[in-house]
Structures are given as structure tokens and as C-alpha cells.
Amino acid sequence: CCKGNPKADPPQAPTPGGEPCPHTPRCPNCGKNHGAHERACVFWSHRFNQLWHVEKYRQDESNHPGPSVYDIVFIQEPPWRFVRTAPSTSRKSGDDVIGAPLHPSWLPMVRNPEPDTRPRVMAYVSNRLKEFCPSMRRDLIDHRDVLILSLFANGQSYNLMNIYSDKTHTAALLLAEEAASLPPFVYMGGDFNIHSQEWDGGHHGHPGVATQLLNTAAELGLQWAPFVNPGPTFYPRIQGFRSTVIDLVFVQPDQTLTAQVTRVHNAVGESDHIPLATTLSISADSGATPRRALKANKEEQIRFVRVIEGEFAMKVDKHAPLNTPDQIDVVAQAIADSFSAAWETCSREGEFAMKVDKHAPLNTPDQI
């Protein structure tokens, strides 16, 4: 609120420089009522201790057991502020690091903004997807309002797009121009700022920019996916303004129902937008590598180790000479074969289901 809200009607100006903030400070790291750079914050007092931060994240995860249900988190208008202090050669207190929150279990992707600007879109990709080599594709579109994420498997790419389109429809118009040169996509979602009776029953009319958006999506191989729990996605904070649907998800036509696009009310936090969760399935026969894993119990892990020992005893001659490169290669290959055979014996193949959450459930005031 102190930074203003240019999207409000009328726009709200930020607090003038030099004037104190009228609100109680709230630390974005620990959540207590103090500034992020005060000694009262345990994160600030340990700002130079990376091991402490890693252990703190592990403790938080142990207090909230169970893996995250999301593999990819797309955010529009992400938080971009002071996150920590880095050691400095010129300042005893260190240099301020400005950016988005980080977590060791997630890979952040964002186009660095121009000076005095903030990014419009970013993504967090779970480390569970690292086998798919997630990449931000600035070679396809390099724009602050569009982020393209590609996952790779078996020579194929699965492309997803995160969009923030302002009230002048900058991103939507850009996509219409570039669609012919873009590859097919499996997902496109974001804050489009486009009203239409097609997705909002409380709105009358279907403007030309909405028709153009649907045509652009079709050119990318996508179709609008309705919500399984219909309702508004944007709730204006200004009294008297109607809630509406301006956040949309587009998927491949055969997944509009199975995607189960859902408004996630319990992840709103302090945002005025409701996050949207989408499930995308990429099966083995569509080109993606099937995921194999051990069951998460101690007995299966012990069995895996014992199978390795048995395979190792059969395939590796402990008296084999290691005097030449060829002899070393033979033993190394036998060791690799032992591990591979044990993995094939003990692991189980499962379906890869990717869940995408549009808008991050980060409890920050300017999340959206």
C-alpha cells in the first residue's frame, strides 16, 4: 500500500519520500512485526550463514510434512524487494540483495528487470522436475510480460507460458504477432486483464481483444479451460467495484477437462487474486521419460542396497587387474551395470503428473 497502486481507480499514489509509513512493519522472512533488516529478525542476524538458512528450511519442512503438491508455480507481478545482505568489500553492513524469495527446493526463473523497474512474471520449478531440464526460453520471446518455460524429454519439448497482460493488452497483442513463429504449447496461463462473457457470466459482451486471444491460443494448439469451481478470480479492494474473471488458463483441447483448473481459495494470502491450480499429465507414450522411484520406506531401501551388493558380487571380479585403461573400463562398466540392474529390479514406474499453480501462494502483500 505504501508503494501505491497504479491499477486502482483512481490510482493510489505511494507514500512521499521522507514521510513515515503509517502501518506496522511486517518482516517478509519471519513474519514478525519488525523490519526485515533489524537485529530482532533471526534471518537478518544469520544473513552471512548459508548453512543456518538451509537448516532452517529443513526444519520448516519437517514441521509441515508431505511434499508440495505443485511442481511449477507461475507468478504475475512477483514480490521484488530486499531479501538479504551479501558480504561487501566497501560496506561493513553488507550490500542489499534485491529480488524474489529463494528456496533450496525450487529453481527460480525470472527475466532481470531494467533499472528502476520490476519483473512482471516469474516461475518457480520444483527440483523434482530437474530430470526434464527446465529452461527459460528467452530465445522464443524476450519480454518482461511473457515467460516461456520448456521441459525436455526424449527429444521433445513441452512448452508452458506465463503471461501478465496490462490494461493496454501489451502481452496479448505481442502474442498475436508472434504466434506464427512459436512452437506448440501444453499450457498458457496468467493475468490477461481481458473481460468477456465467454469466461465471466457477470460480464456482457465479447470484445475484439478477447476474440483475438482465443484465436492466438488456437494457433498455439490451446483452448480455454473452464474452472471446476466457477467464480471470480479478481476481487478489487476498492469498495463498489465488481469482482470479475481476468485470470485464465489455456491447455491442449484433449486436456480441458482433465486439467481440473481450480480456484485455490486457501492460498490467497493477502492477494486480491485467487490462485489457479492446473494438472497436466505427460504420459510415457507422449514422449516424456516415465518416472521411476523407490517406495519411501526403509525396507525397500535396504533391499535396493542388498540387490546392488548381489549384482556387484556377480559382475565385478575383485581380483581383476587394473593395470590398463581397458581393464579399468571393464570394471567401471560392471559397476555401472550392477547399479542399473538393481534400480530396474527395485524401482517402480509411475505416471508423471505436473501440477501448475498460477500465482504463487506466497504470503506477501504485493504478490499479485
mmCIF file of C-alpha atoms in Angstrom:
data_model
loop_
_atom_site.group_PDB
_atom_site.id
_atom_site.type_symbol
_atom_site.label_atom_id
_atom_site.label_comp_id
_atom_site.label_asym_id
_atom_site.label_seq_id
_atom_site.Cartn_x
_atom_site.Cartn_y
_atom_site.Cartn_z
ATOM 1 C CA CYS A 1 0.000 0.000 0.000
ATOM 2 C CA CYS A 2 2.841 2.425 0.742
ATOM 3 C CA LYS A 3 4.209 1.792 -2.755
ATOM 4 C CA GLY A 4 0.914 2.872 -4.268
ATOM 5 C CA ASN A 5 -1.477 1.066 -6.571
ATOM 6 C CA PRO A 6 -1.461 2.468 -10.133
ATOM 7 C CA LYS A 7 -4.123 -0.086 -11.178
ATOM 8 C CA ALA A 8 -6.660 1.340 -8.742
ATOM 9 C CA ASP A 9 -9.366 3.707 -9.972
ATOM 10 C CA PRO A 10 -8.471 6.376 -9.146
ATOM 11 C CA PRO A 11 -4.767 5.378 -8.899
ATOM 12 C CA GLN A 12 -3.330 5.462 -5.395
ATOM 13 C CA ALA A 13 -0.085 7.405 -5.032
ATOM 14 C CA PRO A 14 2.794 5.975 -2.973
ATOM 15 C CA THR A 15 3.773 7.485 0.350
ATOM 16 C CA PRO A 16 6.024 10.517 -0.376
ATOM 17 C CA GLY A 17 9.694 10.095 0.382
ATOM 18 C CA GLY A 18 10.686 11.142 3.868
ATOM 19 C CA GLU A 19 7.253 10.509 5.347
ATOM 20 C CA PRO A 20 6.982 7.604 7.792
ATOM 21 C CA CYS A 21 4.908 4.592 6.839
ATOM 22 C CA PRO A 22 1.602 4.657 8.759
ATOM 23 C CA HIS A 23 1.464 0.873 9.001
ATOM 24 C CA THR A 24 3.062 -1.619 11.378
ATOM 25 C CA PRO A 25 6.145 -3.147 9.720
ATOM 26 C CA ARG A 26 5.996 -6.841 8.945
ATOM 27 C CA CYS A 27 9.125 -8.873 8.241
ATOM 28 C CA PRO A 28 8.731 -10.890 4.990
ATOM 29 C CA ASN A 29 11.168 -13.515 6.321
ATOM 30 C CA CYS A 30 9.960 -14.426 9.813
ATOM 31 C CA GLY A 31 6.546 -12.711 9.725
ATOM 32 C CA LYS A 32 7.008 -10.731 12.944
ATOM 33 C CA ASN A 33 6.311 -7.032 13.456
ATOM 34 C CA HIS A 34 9.685 -5.503 12.642
ATOM 35 C CA GLY A 35 11.681 -4.558 9.568
ATOM 36 C CA ALA A 36 13.486 -7.229 7.569
ATOM 37 C CA HIS A 37 16.867 -5.605 8.253
ATOM 38 C CA GLU A 38 16.579 -5.302 12.043
ATOM 39 C CA ARG A 39 18.565 -7.392 14.507
ATOM 40 C CA ALA A 40 15.342 -8.735 16.008
ATOM 41 C CA CYS A 41 14.932 -10.896 12.886
ATOM 42 C CA VAL A 42 16.750 -14.229 13.194
ATOM 43 C CA PHE A 43 17.134 -14.349 9.413
ATOM 44 C CA TRP A 44 18.934 -10.996 9.451
ATOM 45 C CA SER A 45 21.208 -11.986 12.339
ATOM 46 C CA HIS A 46 22.246 -15.116 10.381
ATOM 47 C CA ARG A 47 22.400 -13.390 6.982
ATOM 48 C CA PHE A 48 26.002 -14.451 6.332
ATOM 49 C CA ASN A 49 25.461 -18.062 7.458
ATOM 50 C CA GLN A 50 24.210 -20.069 4.485
ATOM 51 C CA LEU A 51 24.203 -23.350 6.429
ATOM 52 C CA TRP A 52 21.854 -21.844 9.011
ATOM 53 C CA HIS A 53 19.359 -20.885 6.299
ATOM 54 C CA VAL A 54 19.471 -24.355 4.725
ATOM 55 C CA GLU A 55 18.871 -25.979 8.119
ATOM 56 C CA LYS A 56 16.052 -23.521 8.846
ATOM 57 C CA TYR A 57 14.284 -24.512 5.623
ATOM 58 C CA ARG A 58 14.684 -28.185 6.543
ATOM 59 C CA GLN A 59 13.142 -27.579 9.962
ATOM 60 C CA ASP A 60 10.210 -25.761 8.379
ATOM 61 C CA GLU A 61 9.644 -28.676 6.014
ATOM 62 C CA SER A 62 9.764 -31.181 8.889
ATOM 63 C CA ASN A 63 7.142 -29.134 10.753
ATOM 64 C CA HIS A 64 4.922 -29.319 7.670
ATOM 65 C CA PRO A 65 5.374 -32.919 6.468
ATOM 66 C CA GLY A 66 4.441 -34.080 2.993
ATOM 67 C CA PRO A 67 5.805 -32.954 -0.367
ATOM 68 C CA SER A 68 4.467 -29.890 -2.109
ATOM 69 C CA VAL A 69 1.550 -30.683 -4.370
ATOM 70 C CA TYR A 70 2.888 -28.315 -7.013
ATOM 71 C CA ASP A 71 5.726 -28.834 -9.458
ATOM 72 C CA ILE A 72 5.619 -25.414 -11.106
ATOM 73 C CA VAL A 73 4.494 -22.091 -9.660
ATOM 74 C CA PHE A 74 3.823 -19.230 -12.081
ATOM 75 C CA ILE A 75 3.547 -15.726 -10.613
ATOM 76 C CA GLN A 76 2.387 -12.447 -12.074
ATOM 77 C CA GLU A 77 3.745 -9.211 -10.573
ATOM 78 C CA PRO A 78 6.036 -11.144 -8.191
ATOM 79 C CA PRO A 79 7.451 -9.716 -4.958
ATOM 80 C CA TRP A 80 10.699 -7.885 -5.724
ATOM 81 C CA ARG A 81 12.329 -6.380 -2.682
ATOM 82 C CA PHE A 82 15.136 -6.671 -0.181
ATOM 83 C CA VAL A 83 15.739 -10.363 0.587
ATOM 84 C CA ARG A 84 19.102 -10.474 2.311
ATOM 85 C CA THR A 85 22.501 -8.828 2.705
ATOM 86 C CA ALA A 86 25.578 -10.053 0.860
ATOM 87 C CA PRO A 87 29.175 -9.582 2.040
ATOM 88 C CA SER A 88 30.635 -6.338 0.724
ATOM 89 C CA THR A 89 34.157 -5.028 0.179
ATOM 90 C CA SER A 90 33.036 -1.440 0.756
ATOM 91 C CA ARG A 91 30.260 -1.580 3.360
ATOM 92 C CA LYS A 92 30.595 -3.127 6.790
ATOM 93 C CA SER A 93 26.875 -3.822 6.944
ATOM 94 C CA GLY A 94 26.960 -5.581 3.548
ATOM 95 C CA ASP A 95 25.221 -4.919 0.232
ATOM 96 C CA ASP A 96 21.474 -5.268 -0.119
ATOM 97 C CA VAL A 97 20.304 -8.049 -2.433
ATOM 98 C CA ILE A 98 17.057 -7.186 -4.211
ATOM 99 C CA GLY A 99 14.992 -9.934 -5.766
ATOM 100 C CA ALA A 100 12.377 -12.605 -5.166
ATOM 101 C CA PRO A 101 12.308 -15.094 -2.258
ATOM 102 C CA LEU A 102 14.504 -18.168 -2.752
ATOM 103 C CA HIS A 103 14.210 -21.749 -1.529
ATOM 104 C CA PRO A 104 16.700 -24.631 -1.966
ATOM 105 C CA SER A 105 13.945 -26.958 -3.243
ATOM 106 C CA TRP A 106 12.871 -24.619 -6.043
ATOM 107 C CA LEU A 107 14.569 -23.248 -9.149
ATOM 108 C CA PRO A 108 13.585 -19.594 -9.717
ATOM 109 C CA MET A 109 13.267 -18.281 -13.263
ATOM 110 C CA VAL A 110 12.894 -14.578 -13.955
ATOM 111 C CA ARG A 111 13.997 -12.071 -16.564
ATOM 112 C CA ASN A 112 16.103 -9.485 -14.753
ATOM 113 C CA PRO A 113 14.272 -6.160 -14.946
ATOM 114 C CA GLU A 114 15.593 -2.908 -16.313
ATOM 115 C CA PRO A 115 16.812 -0.352 -13.733
ATOM 116 C CA ASP A 116 14.012 1.106 -11.604
ATOM 117 C CA THR A 117 11.514 -1.481 -12.861
ATOM 118 C CA ARG A 118 10.139 -4.745 -11.523
ATOM 119 C CA PRO A 119 9.562 -8.051 -13.324
ATOM 120 C CA ARG A 120 6.017 -8.824 -14.382
ATOM 121 C CA VAL A 121 6.266 -12.631 -14.497
ATOM 122 C CA MET A 122 8.417 -15.334 -12.935
ATOM 123 C CA ALA A 123 8.358 -19.049 -12.223
ATOM 124 C CA TYR A 124 9.487 -21.463 -9.545
ATOM 125 C CA VAL A 125 10.220 -25.007 -10.746
ATOM 126 C CA SER A 126 10.471 -27.832 -8.221
ATOM 127 C CA ASN A 127 13.716 -29.773 -8.112
ATOM 128 C CA ARG A 128 11.576 -32.847 -8.758
ATOM 129 C CA LEU A 129 11.499 -31.786 -12.419
ATOM 130 C CA LYS A 130 15.256 -31.406 -12.868
ATOM 131 C CA GLU A 131 15.354 -34.596 -14.987
ATOM 132 C CA PHE A 132 13.289 -32.673 -17.556
ATOM 133 C CA CYS A 133 15.978 -29.947 -17.817
ATOM 134 C CA PRO A 134 13.643 -26.960 -17.258
ATOM 135 C CA SER A 135 14.740 -23.915 -19.254
ATOM 136 C CA MET A 136 13.512 -20.341 -19.609
ATOM 137 C CA ARG A 137 13.197 -19.724 -23.352
ATOM 138 C CA ARG A 138 14.155 -16.118 -23.986
ATOM 139 C CA ASP A 139 15.148 -17.233 -27.488
ATOM 140 C CA LEU A 140 11.427 -17.572 -28.273
ATOM 141 C CA ILE A 141 10.144 -14.384 -26.624
ATOM 142 C CA ASP A 142 12.246 -11.932 -24.641
ATOM 143 C CA HIS A 143 9.760 -9.611 -22.941
ATOM 144 C CA ARG A 144 9.062 -8.567 -19.359
ATOM 145 C CA ASP A 145 5.394 -9.643 -19.617
ATOM 146 C CA VAL A 146 5.948 -13.156 -21.008
ATOM 147 C CA LEU A 147 7.866 -16.122 -19.600
ATOM 148 C CA ILE A 148 8.189 -19.343 -21.598
ATOM 149 C CA LEU A 149 9.281 -22.478 -19.749
ATOM 150 C CA SER A 150 10.295 -25.629 -21.622
ATOM 151 C CA LEU A 151 10.659 -29.176 -20.291
ATOM 152 C CA PHE A 152 12.633 -31.654 -22.387
ATOM 153 C CA ALA A 153 12.302 -35.428 -22.734
ATOM 154 C CA ASN A 154 13.142 -37.917 -25.490
ATOM 155 C CA GLY A 155 13.982 -35.198 -27.977
ATOM 156 C CA GLN A 156 10.685 -33.369 -27.447
ATOM 157 C CA SER A 157 9.934 -30.120 -25.666
ATOM 158 C CA TYR A 158 6.848 -29.337 -23.588
ATOM 159 C CA ASN A 159 6.293 -25.595 -23.582
ATOM 160 C CA LEU A 160 4.415 -23.611 -20.932
ATOM 161 C CA MET A 161 3.771 -19.869 -20.883
ATOM 162 C CA ASN A 162 3.211 -17.420 -18.019
ATOM 163 C CA ILE A 163 1.501 -14.152 -19.022
ATOM 164 C CA TYR A 164 0.852 -10.764 -17.477
ATOM 165 C CA SER A 165 -1.054 -8.503 -19.860
ATOM 166 C CA ASP A 166 -1.665 -4.946 -18.667
ATOM 167 C CA LYS A 167 -4.767 -2.832 -19.283
ATOM 168 C CA THR A 168 -3.429 -1.884 -22.731
ATOM 169 C CA HIS A 169 -3.152 -5.617 -23.572
ATOM 170 C CA THR A 170 0.577 -5.411 -24.326
ATOM 171 C CA ALA A 171 1.308 -9.130 -23.903
ATOM 172 C CA ALA A 172 -1.875 -10.282 -25.655
ATOM 173 C CA LEU A 173 -1.077 -8.147 -28.710
ATOM 174 C CA LEU A 174 2.548 -9.325 -28.682
ATOM 175 C CA LEU A 175 1.438 -12.964 -28.691
ATOM 176 C CA ALA A 176 -0.907 -12.325 -31.600
ATOM 177 C CA GLU A 177 2.058 -11.007 -33.596
ATOM 178 C CA GLU A 178 4.477 -13.786 -32.606
ATOM 179 C CA ALA A 179 2.146 -16.815 -32.538
ATOM 180 C CA ALA A 180 3.029 -17.937 -36.063
ATOM 181 C CA SER A 181 6.713 -18.242 -35.129
ATOM 182 C CA LEU A 182 6.162 -20.060 -31.815
ATOM 183 C CA PRO A 183 6.120 -23.852 -31.261
ATOM 184 C CA PRO A 184 3.062 -25.692 -29.883
ATOM 185 C CA PHE A 185 2.335 -25.281 -26.182
ATOM 186 C CA VAL A 186 0.802 -27.500 -23.497
ATOM 187 C CA TYR A 187 -0.130 -24.636 -21.154
ATOM 188 C CA MET A 188 -0.680 -20.885 -21.138
ATOM 189 C CA GLY A 189 -1.967 -19.022 -18.116
ATOM 190 C CA GLY A 190 -1.838 -15.708 -16.371
ATOM 191 C CA ASP A 191 -3.464 -12.383 -15.655
ATOM 192 C CA PHE A 192 -4.823 -11.258 -19.034
ATOM 193 C CA ASN A 193 -6.880 -8.253 -17.873
ATOM 194 C CA ILE A 194 -9.466 -9.093 -20.546
ATOM 195 C CA HIS A 195 -13.193 -9.164 -19.757
ATOM 196 C CA SER A 196 -15.609 -11.353 -21.698
ATOM 197 C CA GLN A 197 -18.912 -13.147 -21.210
ATOM 198 C CA GLU A 198 -17.103 -16.217 -22.550
ATOM 199 C CA TRP A 199 -15.470 -16.795 -19.136
ATOM 200 C CA ASP A 200 -17.301 -14.306 -16.891
ATOM 201 C CA GLY A 201 -21.057 -14.802 -16.691
ATOM 202 C CA GLY A 202 -21.467 -11.435 -14.987
ATOM 203 C CA HIS A 203 -19.996 -9.545 -17.933
ATOM 204 C CA HIS A 204 -21.942 -8.613 -21.049
ATOM 205 C CA GLY A 205 -20.139 -8.570 -24.370
ATOM 206 C CA HIS A 206 -17.169 -10.178 -26.047
ATOM 207 C CA PRO A 207 -14.652 -7.540 -27.179
ATOM 208 C CA GLY A 208 -12.362 -7.943 -30.144
ATOM 209 C CA VAL A 209 -9.275 -8.422 -27.966
ATOM 210 C CA ALA A 210 -10.970 -11.444 -26.332
ATOM 211 C CA THR A 211 -11.667 -12.974 -29.744
ATOM 212 C CA GLN A 212 -8.082 -12.306 -30.735
ATOM 213 C CA LEU A 213 -6.839 -14.035 -27.564
ATOM 214 C CA LEU A 214 -8.882 -17.166 -28.319
ATOM 215 C CA ASN A 215 -7.560 -17.188 -31.901
ATOM 216 C CA THR A 216 -3.982 -16.802 -30.670
ATOM 217 C CA ALA A 217 -4.450 -19.684 -28.230
ATOM 218 C CA ALA A 218 -5.840 -21.874 -31.020
ATOM 219 C CA GLU A 219 -2.805 -21.040 -33.161
ATOM 220 C CA LEU A 220 -0.610 -22.296 -30.292
ATOM 221 C CA GLY A 221 -2.649 -25.519 -30.055
ATOM 222 C CA LEU A 222 -4.533 -24.444 -26.925
ATOM 223 C CA GLN A 223 -8.106 -23.952 -25.763
ATOM 224 C CA TRP A 224 -9.577 -22.087 -22.807
ATOM 225 C CA ALA A 225 -10.116 -24.417 -19.816
ATOM 226 C CA PRO A 226 -13.121 -23.624 -17.576
ATOM 227 C CA PHE A 227 -12.819 -23.799 -13.785
ATOM 228 C CA VAL A 228 -14.164 -26.805 -11.915
ATOM 229 C CA ASN A 229 -15.375 -24.367 -9.231
ATOM 230 C CA PRO A 230 -16.561 -21.348 -11.245
ATOM 231 C CA GLY A 231 -16.316 -17.867 -9.813
ATOM 232 C CA PRO A 232 -14.316 -14.642 -9.901
ATOM 233 C CA THR A 233 -10.533 -14.632 -9.823
ATOM 234 C CA PHE A 234 -10.057 -10.944 -9.012
ATOM 235 C CA TYR A 235 -11.593 -9.185 -6.011
ATOM 236 C CA PRO A 236 -10.901 -5.417 -6.131
ATOM 237 C CA ARG A 237 -10.046 -3.865 -2.801
ATOM 238 C CA ILE A 238 -11.896 -0.687 -3.774
ATOM 239 C CA GLN A 239 -15.431 -0.729 -2.438
ATOM 240 C CA GLY A 240 -18.098 -0.687 -5.115
ATOM 241 C CA PHE A 241 -16.027 -2.405 -7.800
ATOM 242 C CA ARG A 242 -17.332 -5.736 -9.070
ATOM 243 C CA SER A 243 -15.305 -8.928 -8.728
ATOM 244 C CA THR A 244 -14.528 -10.482 -12.090
ATOM 245 C CA VAL A 245 -12.626 -13.120 -14.064
ATOM 246 C CA ILE A 246 -9.425 -11.869 -15.691
ATOM 247 C CA ASP A 247 -7.117 -14.795 -14.853
ATOM 248 C CA LEU A 248 -7.307 -17.554 -17.451
ATOM 249 C CA VAL A 249 -5.775 -20.936 -18.264
ATOM 250 C CA PHE A 250 -5.407 -22.478 -21.718
ATOM 251 C CA VAL A 251 -4.423 -26.118 -22.285
ATOM 252 C CA GLN A 252 -4.482 -28.596 -25.146
ATOM 253 C CA PRO A 253 -8.058 -29.406 -26.272
ATOM 254 C CA ASP A 254 -7.905 -33.005 -25.031
ATOM 255 C CA GLN A 255 -6.973 -31.797 -21.521
ATOM 256 C CA THR A 256 -9.556 -29.070 -20.910
ATOM 257 C CA LEU A 257 -11.462 -31.392 -18.562
ATOM 258 C CA THR A 258 -8.637 -33.472 -17.098
ATOM 259 C CA ALA A 259 -6.625 -30.319 -16.306
ATOM 260 C CA GLN A 260 -9.090 -29.668 -13.451
ATOM 261 C CA VAL A 261 -8.380 -25.923 -13.303
ATOM 262 C CA THR A 262 -9.314 -24.989 -9.742
ATOM 263 C CA ARG A 263 -9.560 -21.726 -7.829
ATOM 264 C CA VAL A 264 -7.499 -22.313 -4.662
ATOM 265 C CA HIS A 265 -9.130 -20.130 -2.020
ATOM 266 C CA ASN A 266 -6.904 -21.228 0.862
ATOM 267 C CA ALA A 267 -3.782 -19.938 -0.931
ATOM 268 C CA VAL A 268 -4.948 -16.352 -1.443
ATOM 269 C CA GLY A 269 -2.979 -14.846 1.426
ATOM 270 C CA GLU A 270 -3.093 -11.055 1.149
ATOM 271 C CA SER A 271 -3.537 -11.023 -2.620
ATOM 272 C CA ASP A 272 -6.595 -9.695 -4.439
ATOM 273 C CA HIS A 273 -6.340 -12.555 -6.960
ATOM 274 C CA ILE A 274 -7.274 -16.185 -6.326
ATOM 275 C CA PRO A 275 -4.548 -18.671 -7.360
ATOM 276 C CA LEU A 276 -5.442 -21.215 -10.024
ATOM 277 C CA ALA A 277 -4.159 -24.805 -9.896
ATOM 278 C CA THR A 278 -3.890 -26.925 -13.039
ATOM 279 C CA THR A 279 -2.915 -30.577 -13.507
ATOM 280 C CA LEU A 280 -1.145 -31.541 -16.725
ATOM 281 C CA SER A 281 -0.392 -35.198 -17.475
ATOM 282 C CA ILE A 282 2.512 -36.137 -19.701
ATOM 283 C CA SER A 283 2.492 -39.898 -20.255
ATOM 284 C CA ALA A 284 5.341 -42.125 -21.387
ATOM 285 C CA ASP A 285 3.817 -42.682 -24.821
ATOM 286 C CA SER A 286 3.693 -38.922 -25.444
ATOM 287 C CA GLY A 287 7.468 -38.785 -25.387
ATOM 288 C CA ALA A 288 8.260 -37.987 -21.760
ATOM 289 C CA THR A 289 10.515 -40.262 -19.776
ATOM 290 C CA PRO A 290 8.456 -42.339 -17.303
ATOM 291 C CA ARG A 291 9.376 -41.603 -13.724
ATOM 292 C CA ARG A 292 10.761 -44.462 -11.634
ATOM 293 C CA ALA A 293 11.250 -44.344 -7.902
ATOM 294 C CA LEU A 294 11.786 -46.465 -4.818
ATOM 295 C CA LYS A 295 8.993 -46.727 -2.311
ATOM 296 C CA ALA A 296 9.550 -44.313 0.543
ATOM 297 C CA ASN A 297 10.221 -46.879 3.253
ATOM 298 C CA LYS A 298 13.329 -48.256 4.893
ATOM 299 C CA GLU A 299 12.704 -51.880 3.860
ATOM 300 C CA GLU A 300 12.744 -51.032 0.139
ATOM 301 C CA GLN A 301 15.930 -49.010 0.528
ATOM 302 C CA ILE A 302 17.659 -51.872 2.367
ATOM 303 C CA ARG A 303 16.510 -54.273 -0.349
ATOM 304 C CA PHE A 304 17.923 -51.948 -3.011
ATOM 305 C CA VAL A 305 21.341 -51.911 -1.313
ATOM 306 C CA ARG A 306 21.363 -55.702 -0.953
ATOM 307 C CA VAL A 307 20.489 -56.186 -4.626
ATOM 308 C CA ILE A 308 23.400 -53.902 -5.531
ATOM 309 C CA GLU A 309 25.702 -55.997 -3.356
ATOM 310 C CA GLY A 310 24.493 -59.199 -5.032
ATOM 311 C CA GLU A 311 24.873 -57.791 -8.551
ATOM 312 C CA PHE A 312 28.274 -56.405 -7.643
ATOM 313 C CA ALA A 313 29.455 -59.796 -6.393
ATOM 314 C CA MET A 314 28.328 -61.490 -9.624
ATOM 315 C CA LYS A 315 29.561 -58.935 -12.148
ATOM 316 C CA VAL A 316 32.709 -57.498 -10.621
ATOM 317 C CA ASP A 317 35.748 -59.720 -10.189
ATOM 318 C CA LYS A 318 37.547 -58.380 -7.131
ATOM 319 C CA HIS A 319 40.778 -59.965 -8.416
ATOM 320 C CA ALA A 320 40.515 -58.350 -11.856
ATOM 321 C CA PRO A 321 43.695 -56.490 -12.836
ATOM 322 C CA LEU A 322 43.515 -52.722 -13.141
ATOM 323 C CA ASN A 323 46.741 -52.086 -14.996
ATOM 324 C CA THR A 324 45.448 -50.709 -18.302
ATOM 325 C CA PRO A 325 42.711 -48.258 -19.316
ATOM 326 C CA ASP A 326 40.759 -51.100 -20.939
ATOM 327 C CA GLN A 327 40.812 -53.161 -17.739
ATOM 328 C CA ILE A 328 39.600 -50.149 -15.733
ATOM 329 C CA ASP A 329 36.811 -49.542 -18.257
ATOM 330 C CA VAL A 330 35.635 -53.157 -17.938
ATOM 331 C CA VAL A 331 35.388 -52.932 -14.148
ATOM 332 C CA ALA A 332 33.741 -49.490 -14.274
ATOM 333 C CA GLN A 333 31.127 -50.778 -16.712
ATOM 334 C CA ALA A 334 30.462 -53.791 -14.489
ATOM 335 C CA ILE A 335 29.879 -51.481 -11.519
ATOM 336 C CA ALA A 336 27.508 -49.314 -13.559
ATOM 337 C CA ASP A 337 25.623 -52.409 -14.736
ATOM 338 C CA SER A 338 25.240 -53.525 -11.119
ATOM 339 C CA PHE A 339 23.579 -50.279 -10.100
ATOM 340 C CA SER A 340 21.400 -50.228 -13.222
ATOM 341 C CA ALA A 341 20.192 -53.792 -12.686
ATOM 342 C CA ALA A 342 19.403 -53.101 -9.028
ATOM 343 C CA TRP A 343 17.445 -49.975 -9.943
ATOM 344 C CA GLU A 344 15.395 -51.777 -12.590
ATOM 345 C CA THR A 345 14.668 -54.559 -10.097
ATOM 346 C CA CYS A 346 13.640 -52.428 -7.126
ATOM 347 C CA SER A 347 12.152 -49.242 -8.573
ATOM 348 C CA ARG A 348 8.619 -48.837 -9.812
ATOM 349 C CA GLU A 349 7.354 -46.840 -12.756
ATOM 350 C CA GLY A 350 4.713 -44.200 -12.084
ATOM 351 C CA GLU A 351 2.712 -41.641 -14.019
ATOM 352 C CA PHE A 352 4.137 -38.155 -14.309
ATOM 353 C CA ALA A 353 1.520 -35.599 -13.330
ATOM 354 C CA MET A 354 2.615 -31.992 -13.321
ATOM 355 C CA LYS A 355 0.655 -29.524 -11.240
ATOM 356 C CA VAL A 356 0.898 -25.860 -12.107
ATOM 357 C CA ASP A 357 -0.211 -23.171 -9.693
ATOM 358 C CA LYS A 358 -0.781 -19.808 -11.323
ATOM 359 C CA HIS A 359 0.003 -17.061 -8.833
ATOM 360 C CA ALA A 360 2.271 -18.141 -6.014
ATOM 361 C CA PRO A 361 0.799 -18.888 -2.599
ATOM 362 C CA LEU A 362 3.438 -16.583 -1.101
ATOM 363 C CA ASN A 363 2.078 -14.630 1.813
ATOM 364 C CA THR A 364 3.288 -11.232 0.644
ATOM 365 C CA PRO A 365 1.223 -8.040 0.296
ATOM 366 C CA ASP A 366 2.255 -7.270 -3.276
ATOM 367 C CA GLN A 367 2.228 -10.845 -4.500
ATOM 368 C CA ILE A 368 -0.174 -10.026 -7.344
#
